[in-house]
Amino acid sequence: MSDNQKNWPSLDAQYLWHPYAPVNVEPPPFAVESAKGVRLKLVDGRELIDGMSSWWCAVHGYNHPVLNHALQQQMEKMSHVMFGGLTHEPACRLAEKLVELTGRKLPRVFFADSGSVAVEVAMKMALQYWQARGDQQKKRFISLRQGYHGDTLGAMSLCDPDTGMHHLFSSILAQQIFVEAPACRFGEPCRDEDFAPMENSLRKHQAEVAAVIVEPVVQGAGGMWFYSAQYLQRLRDLCDELGVLLIADEIATGFGRTGKLFACQHAGIQPDILCVGKALTGGTMTLSATLTTQSISETISQHPPYAFMHGPTFMANPLACSVALASIDLLLESAWQSNVQRIERGLQNGLAPCATLDKVAEVRVLGAIGVVEMKQPVDMKTIQSAFVEQGVWVRPFGKLVYLMPPFVMTDPDLELLTSALYRVLAEL
Ligand SMILES: *Cc1c(COP(=O)(O)O)cnc(C)c1O
């Protein structure tokens, strides 16, 4: 082995950026050798129990033989072909599956390669729809505070203006309309006063609003907040009344994480446009999809320019589509619902002691998501290493220390994970 091969982790500091980080970030990233099941193996031989599912994605754990097999099979046929003028079985079958899973009300599927792009596509669908209808006014979006919808410029314009990056980019971001995050918690009713900020804003701006976008039930990266499903029912009704489209961003919540296959099902509502990503491929490849109604897709297609104006180079990548199909089948054949309920109980029991700590503001759990909200932001430099020393992979942000384990995590592993988290917080 050459020196270079032995020393590859040192190349990281020399050449790479990491998400939301400066160069030469401290502590340096931990070097991963491999991953299997719910464990990440570091190059120094240590094993970490994964509390993050690689940001909501790896619901089946890592290196799953069924997913690997699907990738290998597809690779033998073709890894990729362009989607302009060509089509293939994995895309056709996956589109049909997604349409079936979401109740057949959103029968048209656009594939893209990341969640952020799925959101851009959703925004462009809404804008093109109103243009096709001859309505030149409707070109703004209503979004919730504490929301997160991605990092590209369009998606970023929908993120919380304070916790997002608006102060840096405000001069070039589209100016959207922001509404207070719902105060009514999950499981509680949504009273008139809880819905008033949305109602007032929507009625006031109705003429210029193309769509409202929400992360249904669980606001993810913007605050890990769980809100009342009734809020979504009221929102659906009001959008219908006022003729405004509703976009559900289920990129984080889709595929079982909240206890339902899709979080909209807690409310029994259908959006006009739906974005999925993250766990779509079980965390193996990057892929996203934007689904919409017959009416929106036909209106766009029947008016100038007689096409939806978007087309990623790697659209509907066959490897990603095949592994997504395999992942969805694996999920549906598994006892995912009872697994998520089991993890919910494990998180409730395992994180309850954290609520007694002085530095903790609140503990909340929904489905396979457990959140410990601290009173002050944690110091990433020290806490990250502390978790690794305890043998777990947990990546907090700001005041939020949270777990979203793979659905396949056993109770003993979950207990190791939650007790390690407690020890780290208790020693802060
Ligand atoms: C992660 C996320 C996105 C962005 O997805 P990327 O694949 O990171 O571009 C958008 N919306 C929500 C709700 C997300 O959680």
Tab-separated table of C-alpha atoms and ligand atoms in Angstrom:
chain	number	residue	atom	x	y	z
A	1	MET	CA	0.000	0.000	0.000
A	2	SER	CA	1.323	3.458	-0.813
A	3	ASP	CA	1.410	6.103	1.902
A	4	ASN	CA	-1.422	7.847	0.194
A	5	GLN	CA	-3.695	4.826	0.362
A	6	LYS	CA	-2.981	4.227	4.033
A	7	ASN	CA	-3.511	7.827	4.887
A	8	TRP	CA	-6.716	8.629	3.074
A	9	PRO	CA	-8.495	10.288	6.011
A	10	SER	CA	-5.819	13.010	5.999
A	11	LEU	CA	-6.844	13.863	2.436
A	12	ASP	CA	-10.187	14.978	3.844
A	13	ALA	CA	-8.708	17.947	5.659
A	14	GLN	CA	-6.676	18.773	2.594
A	15	TYR	CA	-9.406	18.694	-0.041
A	16	LEU	CA	-12.979	18.372	1.185
A	17	TRP	CA	-15.948	20.374	2.324
A	18	HIS	CA	-18.557	18.875	4.642
A	19	PRO	CA	-22.208	19.950	5.054
A	20	TYR	CA	-22.604	23.348	6.711
A	21	ALA	CA	-18.959	23.426	7.762
A	22	PRO	CA	-15.838	25.446	7.255
A	23	VAL	CA	-12.793	23.774	5.732
A	24	ASN	CA	-10.685	21.943	8.324
A	25	VAL	CA	-13.713	21.511	10.562
A	26	GLU	CA	-12.996	20.582	14.205
A	27	PRO	CA	-13.221	17.861	15.323
A	28	PRO	CA	-12.337	16.325	11.952
A	29	PRO	CA	-14.977	13.976	10.510
A	30	PHE	CA	-14.807	10.391	11.780
A	31	ALA	CA	-13.600	8.073	9.043
A	32	VAL	CA	-16.025	5.233	8.264
A	33	GLU	CA	-14.725	1.955	6.921
A	34	SER	CA	-18.049	0.196	6.382
A	35	ALA	CA	-21.555	-0.080	7.749
A	36	LYS	CA	-23.815	-3.044	8.374
A	37	GLY	CA	-27.231	-3.289	10.004
A	38	VAL	CA	-27.426	-0.488	12.564
A	39	ARG	CA	-23.661	-0.187	13.068
A	40	LEU	CA	-21.065	2.102	11.495
A	41	LYS	CA	-17.516	0.763	11.609
A	42	LEU	CA	-14.765	3.365	11.859
A	43	VAL	CA	-11.308	2.850	10.336
A	44	ASP	CA	-9.832	2.605	13.835
A	45	GLY	CA	-12.028	-0.440	14.439
A	46	ARG	CA	-14.593	1.196	16.729
A	47	GLU	CA	-18.263	0.444	16.072
A	48	LEU	CA	-21.010	3.000	16.552
A	49	ILE	CA	-24.737	2.342	16.895
A	50	ASP	CA	-26.410	4.590	14.353
A	51	GLY	CA	-29.005	6.955	15.799
A	52	MET	CA	-29.421	9.040	12.635
A	53	SER	CA	-30.288	6.665	9.755
A	54	SER	CA	-27.981	8.969	7.768
A	55	TRP	CA	-30.525	11.814	8.023
A	56	TRP	CA	-33.824	9.880	7.852
A	57	CYS	CA	-32.716	7.616	4.982
A	58	ALA	CA	-31.408	4.209	6.077
A	59	VAL	CA	-34.672	2.786	7.415
A	60	HIS	CA	-33.578	-0.828	6.818
A	61	GLY	CA	-30.081	-0.318	8.221
A	62	TYR	CA	-26.923	-0.473	6.113
A	63	ASN	CA	-25.596	-2.942	3.589
A	64	HIS	CA	-28.900	-4.767	3.314
A	65	PRO	CA	-28.593	-7.906	1.153
A	66	VAL	CA	-31.967	-7.378	-0.551
A	67	LEU	CA	-31.104	-3.827	-1.577
A	68	ASN	CA	-27.602	-4.822	-2.650
A	69	HIS	CA	-29.083	-7.597	-4.760
A	70	ALA	CA	-31.481	-5.196	-6.488
A	71	LEU	CA	-28.591	-2.888	-7.358
A	72	GLN	CA	-26.460	-5.735	-8.676
A	73	GLN	CA	-29.295	-7.070	-10.834
A	74	GLN	CA	-29.987	-3.688	-12.357
A	75	MET	CA	-26.284	-3.008	-12.901
A	76	GLU	CA	-26.104	-6.073	-15.147
A	77	LYS	CA	-28.705	-4.469	-17.429
A	78	MET	CA	-27.749	-0.793	-17.292
A	79	SER	CA	-26.725	1.650	-14.601
A	80	HIS	CA	-28.094	4.626	-16.424
A	81	VAL	CA	-29.672	5.853	-19.644
A	82	MET	CA	-30.964	9.326	-20.374
A	83	PHE	CA	-34.689	9.838	-19.753
A	84	GLY	CA	-35.299	12.236	-22.629
A	85	GLY	CA	-37.039	10.151	-25.298
A	86	LEU	CA	-36.260	6.863	-23.502
A	87	THR	CA	-37.955	5.000	-20.697
A	88	HIS	CA	-37.273	1.839	-18.671
A	89	GLU	CA	-38.925	-0.700	-16.414
A	90	PRO	CA	-37.564	0.488	-13.038
A	91	ALA	CA	-38.971	4.012	-13.578
A	92	CYS	CA	-42.355	2.717	-14.816
A	93	ARG	CA	-42.759	0.249	-11.976
A	94	LEU	CA	-41.606	2.685	-9.307
A	95	ALA	CA	-43.949	5.404	-10.573
A	96	GLU	CA	-46.892	2.991	-10.439
A	97	LYS	CA	-45.907	1.897	-6.931
A	98	LEU	CA	-45.663	5.465	-5.633
A	99	VAL	CA	-49.026	6.347	-7.155
A	100	GLU	CA	-50.630	3.288	-5.533
A	101	LEU	CA	-49.030	3.933	-2.152
A	102	THR	CA	-50.267	7.507	-2.088
A	103	GLY	CA	-53.878	6.586	-2.800
A	104	ARG	CA	-54.046	7.138	-6.592
A	105	LYS	CA	-54.973	10.823	-6.241
A	106	LEU	CA	-51.551	11.956	-7.458
A	107	PRO	CA	-51.157	9.893	-10.608
A	108	ARG	CA	-48.270	11.767	-12.301
A	109	VAL	CA	-44.657	11.326	-11.163
A	110	PHE	CA	-41.567	13.435	-11.887
A	111	PHE	CA	-38.252	11.911	-10.766
A	112	ALA	CA	-35.254	14.004	-9.754
A	113	ASP	CA	-32.042	13.398	-7.889
A	114	SER	CA	-32.377	15.106	-4.518
A	115	GLY	CA	-34.968	16.419	-2.120
A	116	SER	CA	-34.102	20.039	-2.813
A	117	VAL	CA	-34.686	19.514	-6.527
A	118	ALA	CA	-38.008	17.765	-5.824
A	119	VAL	CA	-39.035	20.953	-4.005
A	120	GLU	CA	-37.851	23.137	-6.902
A	121	VAL	CA	-39.900	20.928	-9.221
A	122	ALA	CA	-42.960	21.269	-6.972
A	123	MET	CA	-42.604	25.058	-6.990
A	124	LYS	CA	-42.245	25.152	-10.768
A	125	MET	CA	-45.284	22.883	-11.192
A	126	ALA	CA	-47.372	25.243	-9.077
A	127	LEU	CA	-46.107	28.311	-10.969
A	128	GLN	CA	-46.582	26.731	-14.392
A	129	TYR	CA	-50.071	25.567	-13.444
A	130	TRP	CA	-51.266	29.085	-12.635
A	131	GLN	CA	-49.579	30.492	-15.705
A	132	ALA	CA	-51.300	27.888	-17.837
A	133	ARG	CA	-54.567	28.958	-16.243
A	134	GLY	CA	-53.839	32.539	-17.312
A	135	ASP	CA	-53.352	33.768	-13.755
A	136	GLN	CA	-50.271	35.988	-13.751
A	137	GLN	CA	-50.687	37.065	-10.130
A	138	LYS	CA	-50.075	33.784	-8.368
A	139	LYS	CA	-46.333	33.520	-8.005
A	140	ARG	CA	-45.565	33.543	-4.285
A	141	PHE	CA	-45.555	30.762	-1.716
A	142	ILE	CA	-46.686	30.579	1.887
A	143	SER	CA	-44.384	28.614	4.143
A	144	LEU	CA	-44.183	27.930	7.873
A	145	ARG	CA	-41.574	29.294	10.216
A	146	GLN	CA	-39.194	26.601	11.492
A	147	GLY	CA	-39.678	24.943	8.115
A	148	TYR	CA	-36.908	23.322	6.123
A	149	HIS	CA	-37.256	22.489	2.426
A	150	GLY	CA	-33.728	22.241	1.054
A	151	ASP	CA	-30.622	24.167	0.132
A	152	THR	CA	-31.063	25.310	-3.475
A	153	LEU	CA	-32.148	28.900	-4.038
A	154	GLY	CA	-35.837	28.209	-4.648
A	155	ALA	CA	-36.122	25.723	-1.801
A	156	MET	CA	-34.082	28.001	0.455
A	157	SER	CA	-36.569	30.831	-0.082
A	158	LEU	CA	-39.120	28.576	1.695
A	159	CYS	CA	-36.911	27.827	4.725
A	160	ASP	CA	-37.306	29.681	8.004
A	161	PRO	CA	-35.899	33.157	7.383
A	162	ASP	CA	-34.006	33.177	10.699
A	163	THR	CA	-32.725	29.616	11.075
A	164	GLY	CA	-32.344	29.347	7.284
A	165	MET	CA	-29.802	31.430	5.418
A	166	HIS	CA	-31.939	34.376	4.432
A	167	HIS	CA	-29.747	36.986	6.047
A	168	LEU	CA	-26.878	35.938	3.763
A	169	PHE	CA	-28.890	35.553	0.595
A	170	SER	CA	-31.918	37.789	1.140
A	171	SER	CA	-31.071	40.073	-1.748
A	172	ILE	CA	-31.431	37.259	-4.275
A	173	LEU	CA	-34.051	34.981	-2.666
A	174	ALA	CA	-37.660	35.116	-3.808
A	175	GLN	CA	-39.666	36.888	-1.114
A	176	GLN	CA	-42.130	34.357	0.243
A	177	ILE	CA	-44.772	34.769	2.924
A	178	PHE	CA	-44.009	33.234	6.313
A	179	VAL	CA	-46.528	32.110	8.885
A	180	GLU	CA	-45.843	31.187	12.520
A	181	ALA	CA	-45.315	27.467	13.061
A	182	PRO	CA	-48.421	25.754	14.462
A	183	ALA	CA	-48.457	26.022	18.265
A	184	CYS	CA	-50.907	23.111	18.629
A	185	ARG	CA	-49.031	19.921	19.357
A	186	PHE	CA	-49.434	16.546	17.705
A	187	GLY	CA	-52.344	14.657	19.267
A	188	GLU	CA	-54.033	17.879	20.337
A	189	PRO	CA	-56.866	19.696	18.595
A	190	CYS	CA	-56.153	22.721	16.417
A	191	ARG	CA	-58.178	25.616	17.802
A	192	ASP	CA	-59.183	28.755	15.890
A	193	GLU	CA	-56.361	30.734	17.481
A	194	ASP	CA	-53.835	28.061	16.468
A	195	PHE	CA	-54.902	28.324	12.860
A	196	ALA	CA	-55.459	32.096	12.810
A	197	PRO	CA	-51.964	33.087	11.583
A	198	MET	CA	-52.330	30.806	8.553
A	199	GLU	CA	-55.946	31.753	7.953
A	200	ASN	CA	-55.241	35.488	8.097
A	201	SER	CA	-52.227	35.258	5.870
A	202	LEU	CA	-53.884	33.030	3.312
A	203	ARG	CA	-57.002	35.201	3.070
A	204	LYS	CA	-54.917	38.354	2.824
A	205	HIS	CA	-52.551	37.070	0.139
A	206	GLN	CA	-54.866	34.651	-1.673
A	207	ALA	CA	-54.612	36.460	-5.022
A	208	GLU	CA	-50.816	36.301	-5.182
A	209	VAL	CA	-50.256	32.857	-3.611
A	210	ALA	CA	-49.546	29.920	-5.923
A	211	ALA	CA	-49.261	27.356	-3.154
A	212	VAL	CA	-48.782	26.716	0.541
A	213	ILE	CA	-45.943	24.324	1.337
A	214	VAL	CA	-45.682	22.376	4.596
A	215	GLU	CA	-43.796	19.500	6.094
A	216	PRO	CA	-46.844	17.568	7.321
A	217	VAL	CA	-47.000	16.833	11.090
A	218	VAL	CA	-43.224	16.862	11.647
A	219	GLN	CA	-41.101	19.920	10.944
A	220	GLY	CA	-37.649	18.427	10.537
A	221	ALA	CA	-34.334	20.235	10.226
A	222	GLY	CA	-35.928	23.593	11.091
A	223	GLY	CA	-36.903	22.609	14.628
A	224	MET	CA	-37.988	18.960	15.020
A	225	TRP	CA	-41.483	20.112	15.980
A	226	PHE	CA	-44.552	17.811	15.958
A	227	TYR	CA	-47.867	19.586	15.332
A	228	SER	CA	-51.566	18.799	15.277
A	229	ALA	CA	-52.891	16.798	12.338
A	230	GLN	CA	-56.060	18.900	12.569
A	231	TYR	CA	-54.000	21.894	11.451
A	232	LEU	CA	-53.464	20.100	8.146
A	233	GLN	CA	-57.173	19.358	7.799
A	234	ARG	CA	-58.021	23.015	8.280
A	235	LEU	CA	-55.277	24.005	5.859
A	236	ARG	CA	-56.575	21.607	3.207
A	237	ASP	CA	-60.098	22.989	3.578
A	238	LEU	CA	-58.970	26.594	3.357
A	239	CYS	CA	-56.737	25.976	0.328
A	240	ASP	CA	-59.737	24.396	-1.412
A	241	GLU	CA	-61.979	27.290	-0.446
A	242	LEU	CA	-59.521	29.940	-1.672
A	243	GLY	CA	-58.173	28.146	-4.731
A	244	VAL	CA	-54.595	27.795	-3.532
A	245	LEU	CA	-52.502	24.668	-4.115
A	246	LEU	CA	-51.146	22.632	-1.203
A	247	ILE	CA	-47.656	21.123	-1.443
A	248	ALA	CA	-46.697	18.442	1.101
A	249	ASP	CA	-42.956	18.040	1.565
A	250	GLU	CA	-42.721	14.445	2.860
A	251	ILE	CA	-39.026	14.143	2.077
A	252	ALA	CA	-38.260	13.527	5.756
A	253	THR	CA	-41.580	12.069	6.931
A	254	GLY	CA	-42.292	9.654	4.064
A	255	PHE	CA	-41.989	5.867	4.282
A	256	GLY	CA	-43.117	5.239	7.815
A	257	ARG	CA	-40.980	7.452	10.036
A	258	THR	CA	-43.938	9.064	11.859
A	259	GLY	CA	-45.902	5.837	12.300
A	260	LYS	CA	-47.944	6.228	9.089
A	261	LEU	CA	-46.528	5.484	5.665
A	262	PHE	CA	-46.919	9.198	4.881
A	263	ALA	CA	-47.500	11.884	7.497
A	264	CYS	CA	-50.503	13.313	5.573
A	265	GLN	CA	-52.312	10.102	6.521
A	266	HIS	CA	-52.426	11.268	10.164
A	267	ALA	CA	-54.780	13.965	8.885
A	268	GLY	CA	-56.444	11.952	6.115
A	269	ILE	CA	-55.652	14.685	3.587
A	270	GLN	CA	-54.278	14.695	0.056
A	271	PRO	CA	-51.949	17.444	-1.144
A	272	ASP	CA	-52.025	18.708	-4.739
A	273	ILE	CA	-48.296	18.152	-5.036
A	274	LEU	CA	-46.196	15.736	-2.959
A	275	CYS	CA	-42.400	15.571	-2.599
A	276	VAL	CA	-40.620	12.406	-1.455
A	277	GLY	CA	-36.921	11.590	-1.181
A	278	LYS	CA	-34.544	10.512	1.580
A	279	ALA	CA	-35.839	7.040	2.655
A	280	LEU	CA	-37.217	6.431	-0.858
A	281	THR	CA	-34.195	4.254	-1.731
A	282	GLY	CA	-33.659	2.997	1.822
A	283	GLY	CA	-30.649	5.286	2.024
A	284	THR	CA	-28.658	3.605	-0.734
A	285	MET	CA	-28.813	6.113	-3.599
A	286	THR	CA	-29.962	9.656	-4.126
A	287	LEU	CA	-33.426	9.877	-5.672
A	288	SER	CA	-36.518	12.000	-5.211
A	289	ALA	CA	-39.964	12.253	-6.744
A	290	THR	CA	-42.611	14.927	-7.098
A	291	LEU	CA	-46.156	13.624	-7.580
A	292	THR	CA	-49.120	15.644	-8.741
A	293	THR	CA	-52.756	15.452	-9.788
A	294	GLN	CA	-54.250	14.721	-13.192
A	295	SER	CA	-55.615	18.242	-13.311
A	296	ILE	CA	-52.271	19.981	-12.677
A	297	SER	CA	-50.297	17.754	-15.038
A	298	GLU	CA	-52.859	18.120	-17.839
A	299	THR	CA	-53.286	21.862	-17.401
A	300	ILE	CA	-49.511	22.318	-17.693
A	301	SER	CA	-49.303	19.999	-20.690
A	302	GLN	CA	-52.201	21.553	-22.627
A	303	HIS	CA	-50.985	25.150	-22.526
A	304	PRO	CA	-47.895	26.876	-23.920
A	305	PRO	CA	-45.081	25.903	-23.800
A	306	TYR	CA	-46.898	22.502	-23.813
A	307	ALA	CA	-44.274	20.932	-21.567
A	308	PHE	CA	-43.169	20.960	-17.976
A	309	MET	CA	-39.909	22.865	-18.057
A	310	HIS	CA	-37.497	20.741	-16.051
A	311	GLY	CA	-35.236	17.773	-16.853
A	312	PRO	CA	-32.317	16.571	-14.752
A	313	THR	CA	-29.487	14.734	-16.544
A	314	PHE	CA	-29.787	11.792	-14.156
A	315	MET	CA	-33.602	11.838	-14.113
A	316	ALA	CA	-35.075	8.465	-13.058
A	317	ASN	CA	-31.670	6.812	-12.751
A	318	PRO	CA	-32.379	3.078	-13.214
A	319	LEU	CA	-30.146	1.945	-10.351
A	320	ALA	CA	-31.857	4.349	-7.968
A	321	CYS	CA	-35.349	3.404	-9.216
A	322	SER	CA	-34.675	-0.345	-8.855
A	323	VAL	CA	-33.324	-0.048	-5.368
A	324	ALA	CA	-36.242	2.222	-4.417
A	325	LEU	CA	-38.660	-0.472	-5.613
A	326	ALA	CA	-36.810	-3.095	-3.606
A	327	SER	CA	-36.734	-0.839	-0.553
A	328	ILE	CA	-40.464	-0.128	-0.689
A	329	ASP	CA	-41.262	-3.835	-1.090
A	330	LEU	CA	-38.952	-4.667	1.792
A	331	LEU	CA	-40.668	-2.053	3.933
A	332	LEU	CA	-44.180	-3.201	3.072
A	333	GLU	CA	-43.304	-6.871	3.633
A	334	SER	CA	-41.735	-6.051	7.000
A	335	ALA	CA	-43.575	-5.378	10.231
A	336	TRP	CA	-42.612	-1.709	9.845
A	337	GLN	CA	-45.628	-0.360	11.679
A	338	SER	CA	-45.058	-2.445	14.787
A	339	ASN	CA	-41.327	-1.769	14.551
A	340	VAL	CA	-41.935	1.974	14.510
A	341	GLN	CA	-44.342	1.632	17.463
A	342	ARG	CA	-41.784	-0.473	19.314
A	343	ILE	CA	-39.081	2.132	18.669
A	344	GLU	CA	-41.483	4.869	19.756
A	345	ARG	CA	-41.941	3.107	23.109
A	346	GLY	CA	-38.194	2.496	23.404
A	347	LEU	CA	-37.468	6.163	22.738
A	348	GLN	CA	-40.139	7.273	25.224
A	349	ASN	CA	-38.743	5.028	27.956
A	350	GLY	CA	-35.098	5.542	27.108
A	351	LEU	CA	-35.237	9.333	26.777
A	352	ALA	CA	-37.573	9.975	29.737
A	353	PRO	CA	-34.650	10.307	32.210
A	354	CYS	CA	-33.253	13.169	30.065
A	355	ALA	CA	-36.286	15.276	31.007
A	356	THR	CA	-35.030	15.412	34.595
A	357	LEU	CA	-31.730	17.065	33.592
A	358	ASP	CA	-31.386	20.799	34.315
A	359	LYS	CA	-30.092	21.635	30.879
A	360	VAL	CA	-32.977	19.921	29.095
A	361	ALA	CA	-36.022	21.981	28.085
A	362	GLU	CA	-38.198	19.155	26.770
A	363	VAL	CA	-38.271	15.585	25.506
A	364	ARG	CA	-40.719	14.658	22.738
A	365	VAL	CA	-41.219	11.477	20.723
A	366	LEU	CA	-43.307	10.688	17.663
A	367	GLY	CA	-42.994	7.440	15.728
A	368	ALA	CA	-39.323	6.585	15.294
A	369	ILE	CA	-38.228	10.152	16.091
A	370	GLY	CA	-36.988	11.135	19.555
A	371	VAL	CA	-36.027	14.721	20.354
A	372	VAL	CA	-34.281	16.145	23.404
A	373	GLU	CA	-34.527	19.922	23.208
A	374	MET	CA	-31.852	21.626	25.309
A	375	LYS	CA	-32.175	25.066	26.891
A	376	GLN	CA	-28.959	26.215	25.179
A	377	PRO	CA	-27.306	25.159	21.926
A	378	VAL	CA	-24.883	22.277	22.479
A	379	ASP	CA	-21.152	22.644	21.834
A	380	MET	CA	-20.622	20.442	18.791
A	381	LYS	CA	-16.867	20.230	19.263
A	382	THR	CA	-17.145	18.404	22.574
A	383	ILE	CA	-20.477	16.632	22.268
A	384	GLN	CA	-19.701	14.941	18.958
A	385	SER	CA	-16.620	13.205	20.376
A	386	ALA	CA	-18.462	12.363	23.583
A	387	PHE	CA	-21.102	10.436	21.628
A	388	VAL	CA	-18.443	8.549	19.687
A	389	GLU	CA	-16.668	7.649	22.924
A	390	GLN	CA	-19.968	6.230	24.162
A	391	GLY	CA	-20.194	4.109	20.997
A	392	VAL	CA	-23.099	5.860	19.303
A	393	TRP	CA	-23.561	8.065	16.255
A	394	VAL	CA	-25.695	11.077	17.150
A	395	ARG	CA	-25.412	14.405	15.354
A	396	PRO	CA	-27.196	17.257	17.153
A	397	PHE	CA	-27.826	20.715	15.745
A	398	GLY	CA	-28.348	23.842	17.816
A	399	LYS	CA	-30.483	23.017	20.843
A	400	LEU	CA	-31.728	19.766	19.344
A	401	VAL	CA	-30.286	16.387	20.224
A	402	TYR	CA	-32.361	13.847	18.367
A	403	LEU	CA	-32.569	10.207	17.365
A	404	MET	CA	-34.165	8.624	14.338
A	405	PRO	CA	-32.872	5.058	14.289
A	406	PRO	CA	-33.266	2.550	11.468
A	407	PHE	CA	-36.614	0.726	11.890
A	408	VAL	CA	-34.755	-2.581	12.272
A	409	MET	CA	-32.955	-1.558	15.454
A	410	THR	CA	-33.481	-4.135	18.218
A	411	ASP	CA	-34.642	-3.153	21.690
A	412	PRO	CA	-31.247	-3.880	23.308
A	413	ASP	CA	-29.446	-1.699	20.729
A	414	LEU	CA	-32.019	1.036	21.207
A	415	GLU	CA	-31.414	0.889	24.940
A	416	LEU	CA	-27.650	1.189	24.386
A	417	LEU	CA	-28.319	4.198	22.169
A	418	THR	CA	-30.686	6.039	24.516
A	419	SER	CA	-28.644	5.327	27.639
A	420	ALA	CA	-25.479	6.585	25.912
A	421	LEU	CA	-27.362	9.733	24.943
A	422	TYR	CA	-28.477	10.207	28.545
A	423	ARG	CA	-24.934	9.762	29.873
A	424	VAL	CA	-23.521	12.310	27.454
A	425	LEU	CA	-26.183	14.902	28.324
A	426	ALA	CA	-25.889	14.219	32.062
A	427	GLU	CA	-22.151	14.913	31.941
A	428	LEU	CA	-22.425	18.203	30.016
B	1	LIG	C1	-33.718	16.855	3.593
B	1	LIG	C2	-34.929	17.615	3.219
B	1	LIG	C3	-35.001	18.321	2.001
B	1	LIG	C4	-33.843	18.411	1.051
B	1	LIG	O1	-33.433	17.184	0.568
B	1	LIG	P1	-31.934	16.992	-0.042
B	1	LIG	O2	-31.937	15.595	-0.554
B	1	LIG	O3	-30.997	17.220	1.100
B	1	LIG	O4	-31.775	18.014	-1.109
B	1	LIG	C5	-36.189	18.967	1.714
B	1	LIG	N1	-37.238	18.929	2.552
B	1	LIG	C6	-37.203	18.273	3.720
B	1	LIG	C7	-38.409	18.239	4.584
B	1	LIG	C8	-36.046	17.597	4.103
B	1	LIG	O5	-36.006	16.954	5.275
